[in-house]
PDB file of C-alpha atoms in Angstrom:
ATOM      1  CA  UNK K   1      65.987 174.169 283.867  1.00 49.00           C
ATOM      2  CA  UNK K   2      67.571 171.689 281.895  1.00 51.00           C
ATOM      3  CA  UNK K   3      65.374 168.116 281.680  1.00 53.00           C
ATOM      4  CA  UNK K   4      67.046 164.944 283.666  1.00 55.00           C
ATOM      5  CA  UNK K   5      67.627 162.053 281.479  1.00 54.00           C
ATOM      6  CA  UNK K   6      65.002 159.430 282.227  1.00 55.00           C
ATOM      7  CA  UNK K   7      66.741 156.224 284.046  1.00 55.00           C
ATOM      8  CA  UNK K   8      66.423 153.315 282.510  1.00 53.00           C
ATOM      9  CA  UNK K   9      64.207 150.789 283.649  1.00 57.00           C
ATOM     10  CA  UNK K  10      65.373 148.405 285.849  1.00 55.00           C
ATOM     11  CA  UNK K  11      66.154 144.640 284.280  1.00 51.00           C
ATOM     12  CA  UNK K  12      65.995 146.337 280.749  1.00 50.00           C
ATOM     13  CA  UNK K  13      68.448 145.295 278.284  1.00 52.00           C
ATOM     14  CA  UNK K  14      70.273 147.167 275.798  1.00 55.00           C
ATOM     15  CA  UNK K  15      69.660 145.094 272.005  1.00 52.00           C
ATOM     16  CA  UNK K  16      71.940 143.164 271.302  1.00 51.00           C
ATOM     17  CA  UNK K  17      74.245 144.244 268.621  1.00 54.00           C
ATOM     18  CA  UNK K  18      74.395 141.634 266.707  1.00 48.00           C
ATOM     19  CA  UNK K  19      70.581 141.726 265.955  1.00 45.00           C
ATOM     20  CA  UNK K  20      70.963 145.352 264.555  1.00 49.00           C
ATOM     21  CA  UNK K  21      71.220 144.680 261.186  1.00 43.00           C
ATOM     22  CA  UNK K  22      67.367 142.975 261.785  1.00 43.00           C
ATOM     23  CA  UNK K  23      65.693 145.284 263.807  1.00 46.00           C
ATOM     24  CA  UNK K  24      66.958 148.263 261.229  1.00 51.00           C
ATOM     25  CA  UNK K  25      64.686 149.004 258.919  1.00 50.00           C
ATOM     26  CA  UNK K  26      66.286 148.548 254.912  1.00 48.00           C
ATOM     27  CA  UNK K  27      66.747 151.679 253.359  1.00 55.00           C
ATOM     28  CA  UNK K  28      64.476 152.249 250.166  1.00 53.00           C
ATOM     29  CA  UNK K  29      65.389 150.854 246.934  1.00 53.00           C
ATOM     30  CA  UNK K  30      66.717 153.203 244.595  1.00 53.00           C
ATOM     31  CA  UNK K  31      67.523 153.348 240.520  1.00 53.00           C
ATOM     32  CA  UNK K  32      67.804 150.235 239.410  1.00 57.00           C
ATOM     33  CA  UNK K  33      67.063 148.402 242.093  1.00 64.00           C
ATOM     34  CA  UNK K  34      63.198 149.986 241.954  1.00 62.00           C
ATOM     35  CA  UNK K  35      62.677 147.749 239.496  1.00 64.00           C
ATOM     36  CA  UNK K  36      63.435 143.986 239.936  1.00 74.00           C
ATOM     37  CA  UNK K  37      61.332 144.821 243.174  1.00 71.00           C
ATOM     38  CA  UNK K  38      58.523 145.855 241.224  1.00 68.00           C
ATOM     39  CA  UNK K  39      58.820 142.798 239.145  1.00 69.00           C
ATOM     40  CA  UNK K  40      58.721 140.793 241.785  1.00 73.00           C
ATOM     41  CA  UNK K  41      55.936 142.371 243.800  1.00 72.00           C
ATOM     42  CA  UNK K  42      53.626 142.606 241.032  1.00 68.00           C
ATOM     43  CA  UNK K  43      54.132 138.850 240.199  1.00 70.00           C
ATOM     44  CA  UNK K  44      53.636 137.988 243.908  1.00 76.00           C
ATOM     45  CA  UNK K  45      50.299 139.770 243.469  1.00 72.00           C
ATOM     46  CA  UNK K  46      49.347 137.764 240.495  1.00 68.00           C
ATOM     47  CA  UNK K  47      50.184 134.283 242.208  1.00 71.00           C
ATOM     48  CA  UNK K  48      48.116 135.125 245.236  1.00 75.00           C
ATOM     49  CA  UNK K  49      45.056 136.036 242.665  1.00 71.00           C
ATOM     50  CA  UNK K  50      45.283 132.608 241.105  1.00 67.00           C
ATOM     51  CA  UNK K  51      46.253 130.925 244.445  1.00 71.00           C
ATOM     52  CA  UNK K  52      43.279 132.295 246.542  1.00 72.00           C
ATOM     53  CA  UNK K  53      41.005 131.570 243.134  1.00 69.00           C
ATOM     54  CA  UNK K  54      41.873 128.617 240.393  1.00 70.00           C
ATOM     55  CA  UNK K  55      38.548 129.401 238.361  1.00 74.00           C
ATOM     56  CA  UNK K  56      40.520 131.133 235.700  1.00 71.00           C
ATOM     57  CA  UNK K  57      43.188 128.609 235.291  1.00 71.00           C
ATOM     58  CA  UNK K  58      40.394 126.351 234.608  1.00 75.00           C
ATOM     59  CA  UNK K  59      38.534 128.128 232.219  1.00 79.00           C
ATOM     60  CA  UNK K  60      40.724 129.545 229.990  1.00 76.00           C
ATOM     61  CA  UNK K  61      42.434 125.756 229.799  1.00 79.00           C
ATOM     62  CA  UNK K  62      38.933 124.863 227.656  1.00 84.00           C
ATOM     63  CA  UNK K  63      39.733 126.966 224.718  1.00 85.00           C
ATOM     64  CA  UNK K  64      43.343 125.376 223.911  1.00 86.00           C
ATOM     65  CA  UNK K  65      41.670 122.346 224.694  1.00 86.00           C
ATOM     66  CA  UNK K  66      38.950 122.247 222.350  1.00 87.00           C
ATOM     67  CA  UNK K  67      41.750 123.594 219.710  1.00 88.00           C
ATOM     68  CA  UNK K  68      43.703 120.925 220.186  1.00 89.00           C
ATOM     69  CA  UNK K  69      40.945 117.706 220.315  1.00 87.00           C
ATOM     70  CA  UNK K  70      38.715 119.558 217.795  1.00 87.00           C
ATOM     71  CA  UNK K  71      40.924 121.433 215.307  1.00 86.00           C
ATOM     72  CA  UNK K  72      44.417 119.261 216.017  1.00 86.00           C
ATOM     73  CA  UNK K  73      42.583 115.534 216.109  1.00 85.00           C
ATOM     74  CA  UNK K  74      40.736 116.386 212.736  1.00 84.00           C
ATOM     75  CA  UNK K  75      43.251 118.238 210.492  1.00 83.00           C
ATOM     76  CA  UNK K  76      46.027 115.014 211.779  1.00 82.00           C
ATOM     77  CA  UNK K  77      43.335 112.657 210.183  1.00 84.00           C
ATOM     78  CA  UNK K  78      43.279 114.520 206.811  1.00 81.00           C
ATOM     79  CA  UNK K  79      46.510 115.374 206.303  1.00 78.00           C
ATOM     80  CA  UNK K  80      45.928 118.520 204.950  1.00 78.00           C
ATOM     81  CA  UNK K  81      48.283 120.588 205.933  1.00 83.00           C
ATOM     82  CA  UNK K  82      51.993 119.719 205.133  1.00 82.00           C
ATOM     83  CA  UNK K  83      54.155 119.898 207.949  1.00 81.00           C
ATOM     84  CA  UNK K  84      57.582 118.015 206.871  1.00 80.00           C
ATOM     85  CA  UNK K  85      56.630 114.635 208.288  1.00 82.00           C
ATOM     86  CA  UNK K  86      55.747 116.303 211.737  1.00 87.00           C
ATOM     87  CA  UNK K  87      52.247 115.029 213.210  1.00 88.00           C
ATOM     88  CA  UNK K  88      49.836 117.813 213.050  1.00 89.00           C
ATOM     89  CA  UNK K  89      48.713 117.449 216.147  1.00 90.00           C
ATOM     90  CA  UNK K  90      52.568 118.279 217.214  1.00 91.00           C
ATOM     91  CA  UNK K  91      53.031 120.701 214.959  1.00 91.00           C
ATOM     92  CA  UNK K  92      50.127 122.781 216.192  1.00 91.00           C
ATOM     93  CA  UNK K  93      50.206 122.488 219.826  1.00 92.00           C
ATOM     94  CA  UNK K  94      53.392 124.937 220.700  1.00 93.00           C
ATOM     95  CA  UNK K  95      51.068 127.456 218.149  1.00 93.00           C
ATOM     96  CA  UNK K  96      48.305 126.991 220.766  1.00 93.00           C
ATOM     97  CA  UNK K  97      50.669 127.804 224.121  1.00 93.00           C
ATOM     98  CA  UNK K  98      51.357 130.811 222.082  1.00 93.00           C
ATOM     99  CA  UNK K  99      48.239 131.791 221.151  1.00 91.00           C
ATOM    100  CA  UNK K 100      46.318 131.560 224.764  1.00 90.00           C
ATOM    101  CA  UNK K 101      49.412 133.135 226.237  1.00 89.00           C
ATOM    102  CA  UNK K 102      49.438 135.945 224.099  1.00 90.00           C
ATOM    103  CA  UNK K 103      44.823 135.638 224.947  1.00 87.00           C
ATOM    104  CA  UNK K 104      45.852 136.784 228.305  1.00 85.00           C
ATOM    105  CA  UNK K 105      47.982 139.286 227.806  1.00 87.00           C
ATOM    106  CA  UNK K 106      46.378 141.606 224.967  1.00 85.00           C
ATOM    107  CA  UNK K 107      43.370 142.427 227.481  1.00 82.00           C
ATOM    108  CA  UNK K 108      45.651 143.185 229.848  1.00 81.00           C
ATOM    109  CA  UNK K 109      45.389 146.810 229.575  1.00 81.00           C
ATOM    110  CA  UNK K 110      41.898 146.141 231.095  1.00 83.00           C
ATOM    111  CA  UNK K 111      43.241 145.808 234.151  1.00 81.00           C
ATOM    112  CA  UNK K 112      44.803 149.215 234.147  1.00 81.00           C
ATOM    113  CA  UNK K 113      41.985 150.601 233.517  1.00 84.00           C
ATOM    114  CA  UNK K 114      39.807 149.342 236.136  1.00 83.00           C
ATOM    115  CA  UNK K 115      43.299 150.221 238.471  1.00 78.00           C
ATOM    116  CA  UNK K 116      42.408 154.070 237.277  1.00 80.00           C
ATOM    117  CA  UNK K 117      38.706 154.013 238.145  1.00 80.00           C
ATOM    118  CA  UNK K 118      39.501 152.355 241.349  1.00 80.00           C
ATOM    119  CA  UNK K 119      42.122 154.541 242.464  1.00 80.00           C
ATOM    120  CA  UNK K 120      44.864 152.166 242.573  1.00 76.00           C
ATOM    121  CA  UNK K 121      46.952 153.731 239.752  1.00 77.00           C
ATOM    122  CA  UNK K 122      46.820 157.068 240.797  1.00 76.00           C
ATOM    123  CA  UNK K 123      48.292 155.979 244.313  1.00 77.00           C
ATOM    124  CA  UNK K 124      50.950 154.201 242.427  1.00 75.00           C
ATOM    125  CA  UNK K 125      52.179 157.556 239.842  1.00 74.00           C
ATOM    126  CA  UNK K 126      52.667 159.377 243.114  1.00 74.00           C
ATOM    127  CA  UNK K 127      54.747 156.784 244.647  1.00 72.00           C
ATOM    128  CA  UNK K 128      58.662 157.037 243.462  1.00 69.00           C
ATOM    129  CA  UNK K 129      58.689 154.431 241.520  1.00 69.00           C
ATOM    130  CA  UNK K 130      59.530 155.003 237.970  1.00 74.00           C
ATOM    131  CA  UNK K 131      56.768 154.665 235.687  1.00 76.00           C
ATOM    132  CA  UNK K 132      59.263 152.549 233.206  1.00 76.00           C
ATOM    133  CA  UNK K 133      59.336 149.973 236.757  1.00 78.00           C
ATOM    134  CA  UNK K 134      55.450 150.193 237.112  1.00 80.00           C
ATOM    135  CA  UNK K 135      54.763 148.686 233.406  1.00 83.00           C
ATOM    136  CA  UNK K 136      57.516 146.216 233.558  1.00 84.00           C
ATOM    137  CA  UNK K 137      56.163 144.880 236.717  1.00 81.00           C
ATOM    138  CA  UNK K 138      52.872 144.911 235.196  1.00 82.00           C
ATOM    139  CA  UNK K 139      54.086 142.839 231.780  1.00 85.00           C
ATOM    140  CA  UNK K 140      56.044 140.335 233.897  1.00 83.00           C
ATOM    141  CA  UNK K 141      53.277 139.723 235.577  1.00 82.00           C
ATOM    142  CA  UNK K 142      51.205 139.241 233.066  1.00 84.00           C
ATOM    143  CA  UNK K 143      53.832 136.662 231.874  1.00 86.00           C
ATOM    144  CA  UNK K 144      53.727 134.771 235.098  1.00 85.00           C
ATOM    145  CA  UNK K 145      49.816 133.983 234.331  1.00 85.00           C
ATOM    146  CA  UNK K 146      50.779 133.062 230.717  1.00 88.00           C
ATOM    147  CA  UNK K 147      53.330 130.190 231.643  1.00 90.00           C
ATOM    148  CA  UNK K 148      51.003 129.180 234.367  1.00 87.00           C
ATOM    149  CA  UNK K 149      48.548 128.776 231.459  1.00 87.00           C
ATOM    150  CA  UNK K 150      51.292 127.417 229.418  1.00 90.00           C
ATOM    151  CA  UNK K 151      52.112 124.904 231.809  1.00 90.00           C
ATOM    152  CA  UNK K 152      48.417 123.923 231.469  1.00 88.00           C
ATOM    153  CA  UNK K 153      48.467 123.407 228.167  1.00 90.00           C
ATOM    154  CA  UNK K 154      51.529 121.239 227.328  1.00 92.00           C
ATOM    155  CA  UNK K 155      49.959 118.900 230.124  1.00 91.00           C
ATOM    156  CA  UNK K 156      46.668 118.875 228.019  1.00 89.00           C
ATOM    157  CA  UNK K 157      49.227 118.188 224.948  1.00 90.00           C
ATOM    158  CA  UNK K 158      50.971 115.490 226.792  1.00 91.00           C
ATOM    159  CA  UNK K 159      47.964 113.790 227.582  1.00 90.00           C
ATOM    160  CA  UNK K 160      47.293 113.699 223.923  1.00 88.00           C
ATOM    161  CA  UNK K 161      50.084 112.146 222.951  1.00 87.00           C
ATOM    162  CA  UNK K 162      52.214 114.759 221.693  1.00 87.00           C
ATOM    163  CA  UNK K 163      55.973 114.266 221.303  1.00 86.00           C
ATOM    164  CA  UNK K 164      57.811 117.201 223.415  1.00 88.00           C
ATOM    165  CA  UNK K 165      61.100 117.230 224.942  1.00 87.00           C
ATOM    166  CA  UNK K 166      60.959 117.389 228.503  1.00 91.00           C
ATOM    167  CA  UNK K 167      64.789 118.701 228.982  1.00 91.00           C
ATOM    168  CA  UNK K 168      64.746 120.885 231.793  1.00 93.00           C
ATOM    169  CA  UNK K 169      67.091 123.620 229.777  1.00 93.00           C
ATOM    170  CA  UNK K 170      64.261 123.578 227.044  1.00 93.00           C
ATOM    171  CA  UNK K 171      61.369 123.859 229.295  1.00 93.00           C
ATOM    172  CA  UNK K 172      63.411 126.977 230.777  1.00 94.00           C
ATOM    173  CA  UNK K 173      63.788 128.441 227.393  1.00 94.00           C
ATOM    174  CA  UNK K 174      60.127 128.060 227.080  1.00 94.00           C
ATOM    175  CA  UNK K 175      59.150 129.848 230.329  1.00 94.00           C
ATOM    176  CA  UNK K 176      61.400 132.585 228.937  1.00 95.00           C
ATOM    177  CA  UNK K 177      59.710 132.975 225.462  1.00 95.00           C
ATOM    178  CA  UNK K 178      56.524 133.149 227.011  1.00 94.00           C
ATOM    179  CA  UNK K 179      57.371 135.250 229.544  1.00 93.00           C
ATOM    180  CA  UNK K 180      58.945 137.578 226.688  1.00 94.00           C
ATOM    181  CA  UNK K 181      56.243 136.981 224.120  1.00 94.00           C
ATOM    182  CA  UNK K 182      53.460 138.217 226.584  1.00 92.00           C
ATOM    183  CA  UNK K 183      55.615 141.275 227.963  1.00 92.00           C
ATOM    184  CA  UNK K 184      55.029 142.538 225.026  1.00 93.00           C
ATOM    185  CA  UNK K 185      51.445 141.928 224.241  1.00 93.00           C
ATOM    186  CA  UNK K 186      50.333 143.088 227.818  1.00 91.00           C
ATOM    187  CA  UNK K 187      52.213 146.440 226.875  1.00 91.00           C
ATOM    188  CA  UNK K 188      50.840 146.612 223.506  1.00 92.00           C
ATOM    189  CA  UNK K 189      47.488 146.434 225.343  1.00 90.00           C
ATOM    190  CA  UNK K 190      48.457 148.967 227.961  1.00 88.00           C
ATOM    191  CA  UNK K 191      49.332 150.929 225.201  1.00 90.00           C
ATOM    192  CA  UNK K 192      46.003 150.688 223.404  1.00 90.00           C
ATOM    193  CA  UNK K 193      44.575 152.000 226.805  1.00 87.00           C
ATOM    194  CA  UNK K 194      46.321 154.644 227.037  1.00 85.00           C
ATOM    195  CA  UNK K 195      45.102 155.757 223.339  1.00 87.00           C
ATOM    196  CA  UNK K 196      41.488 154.954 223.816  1.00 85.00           C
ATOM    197  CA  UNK K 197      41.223 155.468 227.459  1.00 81.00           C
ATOM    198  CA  UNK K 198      37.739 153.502 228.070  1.00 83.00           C
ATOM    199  CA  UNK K 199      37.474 149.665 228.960  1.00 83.00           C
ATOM    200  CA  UNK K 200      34.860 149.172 225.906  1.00 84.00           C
ATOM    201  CA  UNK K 201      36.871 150.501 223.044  1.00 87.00           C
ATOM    202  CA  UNK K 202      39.945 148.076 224.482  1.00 84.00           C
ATOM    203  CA  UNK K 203      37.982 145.247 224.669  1.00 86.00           C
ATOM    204  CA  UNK K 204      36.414 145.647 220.795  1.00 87.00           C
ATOM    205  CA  UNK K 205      39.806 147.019 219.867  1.00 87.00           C
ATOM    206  CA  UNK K 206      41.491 143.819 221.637  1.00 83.00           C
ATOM    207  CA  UNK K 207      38.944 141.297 219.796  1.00 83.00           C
ATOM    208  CA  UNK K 208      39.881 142.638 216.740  1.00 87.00           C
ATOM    209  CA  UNK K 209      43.465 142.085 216.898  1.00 88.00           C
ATOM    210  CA  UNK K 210      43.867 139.176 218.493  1.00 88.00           C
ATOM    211  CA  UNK K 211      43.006 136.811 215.938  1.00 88.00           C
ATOM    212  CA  UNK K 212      44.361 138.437 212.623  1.00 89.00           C
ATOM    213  CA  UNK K 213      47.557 137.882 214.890  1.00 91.00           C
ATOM    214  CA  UNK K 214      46.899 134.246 215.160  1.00 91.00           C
ATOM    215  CA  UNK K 215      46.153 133.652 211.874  1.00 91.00           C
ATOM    216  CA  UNK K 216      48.739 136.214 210.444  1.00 91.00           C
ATOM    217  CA  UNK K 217      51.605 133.838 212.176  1.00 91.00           C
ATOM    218  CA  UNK K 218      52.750 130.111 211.957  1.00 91.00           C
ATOM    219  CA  UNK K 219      50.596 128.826 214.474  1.00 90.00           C
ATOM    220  CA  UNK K 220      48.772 126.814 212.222  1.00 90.00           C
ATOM    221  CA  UNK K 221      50.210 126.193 209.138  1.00 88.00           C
ATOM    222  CA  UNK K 222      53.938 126.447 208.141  1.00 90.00           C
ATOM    223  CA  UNK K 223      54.737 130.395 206.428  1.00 89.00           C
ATOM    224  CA  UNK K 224      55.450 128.873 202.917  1.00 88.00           C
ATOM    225  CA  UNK K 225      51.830 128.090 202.631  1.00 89.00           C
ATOM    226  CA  UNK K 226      51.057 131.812 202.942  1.00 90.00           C
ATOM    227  CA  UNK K 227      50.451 134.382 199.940  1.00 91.00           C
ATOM    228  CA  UNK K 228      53.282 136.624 199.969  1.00 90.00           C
ATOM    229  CA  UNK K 229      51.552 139.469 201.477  1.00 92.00           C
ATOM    230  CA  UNK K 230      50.400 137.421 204.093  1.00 91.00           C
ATOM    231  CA  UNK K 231      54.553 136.129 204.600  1.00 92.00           C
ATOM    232  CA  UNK K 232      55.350 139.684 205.198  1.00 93.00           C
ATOM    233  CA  UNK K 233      52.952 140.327 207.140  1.00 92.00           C
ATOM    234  CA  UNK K 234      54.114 137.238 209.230  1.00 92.00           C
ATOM    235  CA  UNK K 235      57.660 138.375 209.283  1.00 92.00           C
ATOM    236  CA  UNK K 236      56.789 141.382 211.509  1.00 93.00           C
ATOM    237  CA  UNK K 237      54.187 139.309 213.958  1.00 94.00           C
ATOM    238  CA  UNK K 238      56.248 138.818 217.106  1.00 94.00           C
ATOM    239  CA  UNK K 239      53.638 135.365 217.874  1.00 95.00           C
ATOM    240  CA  UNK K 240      55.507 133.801 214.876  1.00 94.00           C
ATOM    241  CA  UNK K 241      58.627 134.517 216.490  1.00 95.00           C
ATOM    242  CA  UNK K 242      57.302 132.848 220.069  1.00 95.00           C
ATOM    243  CA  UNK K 243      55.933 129.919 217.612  1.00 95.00           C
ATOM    244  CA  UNK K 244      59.019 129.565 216.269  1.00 94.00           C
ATOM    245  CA  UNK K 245      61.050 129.144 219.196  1.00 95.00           C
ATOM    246  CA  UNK K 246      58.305 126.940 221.220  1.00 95.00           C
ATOM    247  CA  UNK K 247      58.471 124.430 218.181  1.00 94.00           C
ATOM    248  CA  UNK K 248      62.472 124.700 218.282  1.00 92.00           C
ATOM    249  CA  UNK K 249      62.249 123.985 222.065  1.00 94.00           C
ATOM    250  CA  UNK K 250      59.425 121.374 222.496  1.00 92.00           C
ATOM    251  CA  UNK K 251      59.035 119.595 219.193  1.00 91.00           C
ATOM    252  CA  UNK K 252      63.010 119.972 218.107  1.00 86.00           C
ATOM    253  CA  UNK K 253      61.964 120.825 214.522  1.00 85.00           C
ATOM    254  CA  UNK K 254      64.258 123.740 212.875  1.00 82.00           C
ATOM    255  CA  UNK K 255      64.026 127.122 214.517  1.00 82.00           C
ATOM    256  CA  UNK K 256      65.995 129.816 214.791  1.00 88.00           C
ATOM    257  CA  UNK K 257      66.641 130.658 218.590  1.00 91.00           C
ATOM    258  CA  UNK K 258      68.546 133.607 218.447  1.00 92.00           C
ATOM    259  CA  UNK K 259      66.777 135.687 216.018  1.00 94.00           C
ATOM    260  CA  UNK K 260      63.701 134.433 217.885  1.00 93.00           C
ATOM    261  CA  UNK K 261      64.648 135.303 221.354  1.00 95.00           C
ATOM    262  CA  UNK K 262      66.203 138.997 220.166  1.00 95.00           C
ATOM    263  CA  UNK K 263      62.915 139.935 218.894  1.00 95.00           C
ATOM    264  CA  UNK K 264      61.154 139.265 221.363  1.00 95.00           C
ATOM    265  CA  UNK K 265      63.352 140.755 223.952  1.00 95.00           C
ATOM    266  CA  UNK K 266      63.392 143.580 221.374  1.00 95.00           C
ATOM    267  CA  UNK K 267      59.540 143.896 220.983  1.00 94.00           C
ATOM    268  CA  UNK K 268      59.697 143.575 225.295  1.00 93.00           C
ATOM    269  CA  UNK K 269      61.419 146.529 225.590  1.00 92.00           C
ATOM    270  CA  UNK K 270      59.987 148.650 223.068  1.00 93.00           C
ATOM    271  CA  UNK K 271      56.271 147.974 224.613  1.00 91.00           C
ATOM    272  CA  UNK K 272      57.884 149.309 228.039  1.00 90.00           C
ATOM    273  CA  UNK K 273      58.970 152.057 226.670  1.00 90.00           C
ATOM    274  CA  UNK K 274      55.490 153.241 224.511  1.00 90.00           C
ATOM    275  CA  UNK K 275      53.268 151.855 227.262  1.00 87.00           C
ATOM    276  CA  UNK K 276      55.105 154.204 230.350  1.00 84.00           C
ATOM    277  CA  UNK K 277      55.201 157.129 227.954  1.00 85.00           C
ATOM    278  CA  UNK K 278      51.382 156.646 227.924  1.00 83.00           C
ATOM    279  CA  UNK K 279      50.707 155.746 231.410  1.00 79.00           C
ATOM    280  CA  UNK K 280      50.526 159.236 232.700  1.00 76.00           C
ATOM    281  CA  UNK K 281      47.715 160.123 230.420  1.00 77.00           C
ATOM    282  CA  UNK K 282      45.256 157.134 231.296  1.00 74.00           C
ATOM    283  CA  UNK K 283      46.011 158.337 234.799  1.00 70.00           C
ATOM    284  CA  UNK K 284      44.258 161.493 234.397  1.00 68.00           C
TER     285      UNK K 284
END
């Protein structure tokens, strides 16, 4: 016997259709799509860390600090280090945003690792989403927390009298270069994790990096104070590049934007690439 339709209950409505579009579930992203939506979950995820705890905003604003009234104050006073009639003090602090920006991105990779040992990344490689999307979402990320800590620092700077421009197309460019700039230093240090696999070896590999970088750029002193090995050396550092532009943007002194901004959009997208061709292996 064939089954009888159940009635319909009485004073039930059909939905409305004009409310199907809402009560229809969206169809899952696909290609491309995947991954601006990574992107922008994984940076969700990092504003709700330092929303829900403001300890490390705090913290890490002591270092650029102490760089700045320590290091900045004292080398303005001797004038040893010429900067073409730019105060010191001015000079240095776009090298500082740099440098703590590009302090919280290298031990990124840390991060990942813990993700393996917890479990988290292995639930994300079986999920569709492309590996490429995964680290991309990851260095963006990352780049949210650096202007965050960028933004901390120029108020430091302000407060110290430095001279910046506050045009809202320049502050916009800055976002960008730091945003670029630690892209690819969180991928360079997802990269190193998925060479060396163990959260110790990152973390002495990560300290031993980080400030032959710093001092291997224009952070602190102009490049034609370098020895020549030490130029070329500079010419390949992508922080001198970020330097460069941050000084163009805030400070106005000569830069060169578009060289600037095409290598680090360059050294981005090659740190995508070498970190999600490792990512697979540090999830084994």
């Amino acid at each position: 016997m064939s089954a009888v339709p159940a009635a319909p209950r009485p004073g039930a409505a059909e939905p409305d259709p004009r409310f199907a579009l809402l009560l229809t579930p969206p169809p899952p992203r696909t290609g491309w799509r995947v991954v601006p939506a990574r992107v922008g979950a994984m940076c969700a995820v990092e504003l709700q860390k330092l929303l829900h705890d403001r300890t490390e905003i705090y913290t890490r604003a002591v270092q650029p600090a102490l760089w700045l009234l320590i290091f900045g104050t004292t080398f303005s006073r001797i004038h040893a280090i010429p900067t073409g009639g730019v105060p010191y003090l001015d000079f240095l602090a776009p090298g500082i945003i740099a440098q703590s920006a590009m302090f919280i991105a290298i031990f990124y990779g840390i991060m990942i690792i813990w993700e393996r040992d917890s479990g988290v990344l292995t639930k994300l490689m079986v999920t569709p989403t492309p590996r490429s999307a995964l680290v991309t979402g990851k260095a963006f990320a990352a780049g949210v927390k650096a202007v965050i800590q960028a933004v901390v620092v120029i108020v430091i700077a302000a407060l110290l009298g430095v001279g910046m421009s506050w045009n809202p197309l320049h502050l916009l460019g800055v976002a960008v270069v730091v945003v670029l700039a630690s892209a690819f230093f969180s991928c360079l240090s997802m990269t190193i994790a998925g060479i060396v696999l163990t959260r110790d070896r990152l973390m002495g590999i990560g300290q031993a990096i980080t400030m032959p970088l710093f001092f291997a750029s224009n952070a602190l002193y102009p490049v034609a104070l370098m020895p020549g090995w030490l130029q070329a050396v500079s010419k390949v550092n992508p922080l001198s590049y970020q330097v460069d532009a941050l000084r163009g943007l805030l400070i106005g002194t000569p830069s060169h934007l578009g060289l600037d901004f095409g290598v680090l959009a360059f050294a981005a997208a090659v740190g995508i690439v070498a970190a999600g061709s490792l990512l697979g292996r540090l999830a084994r």
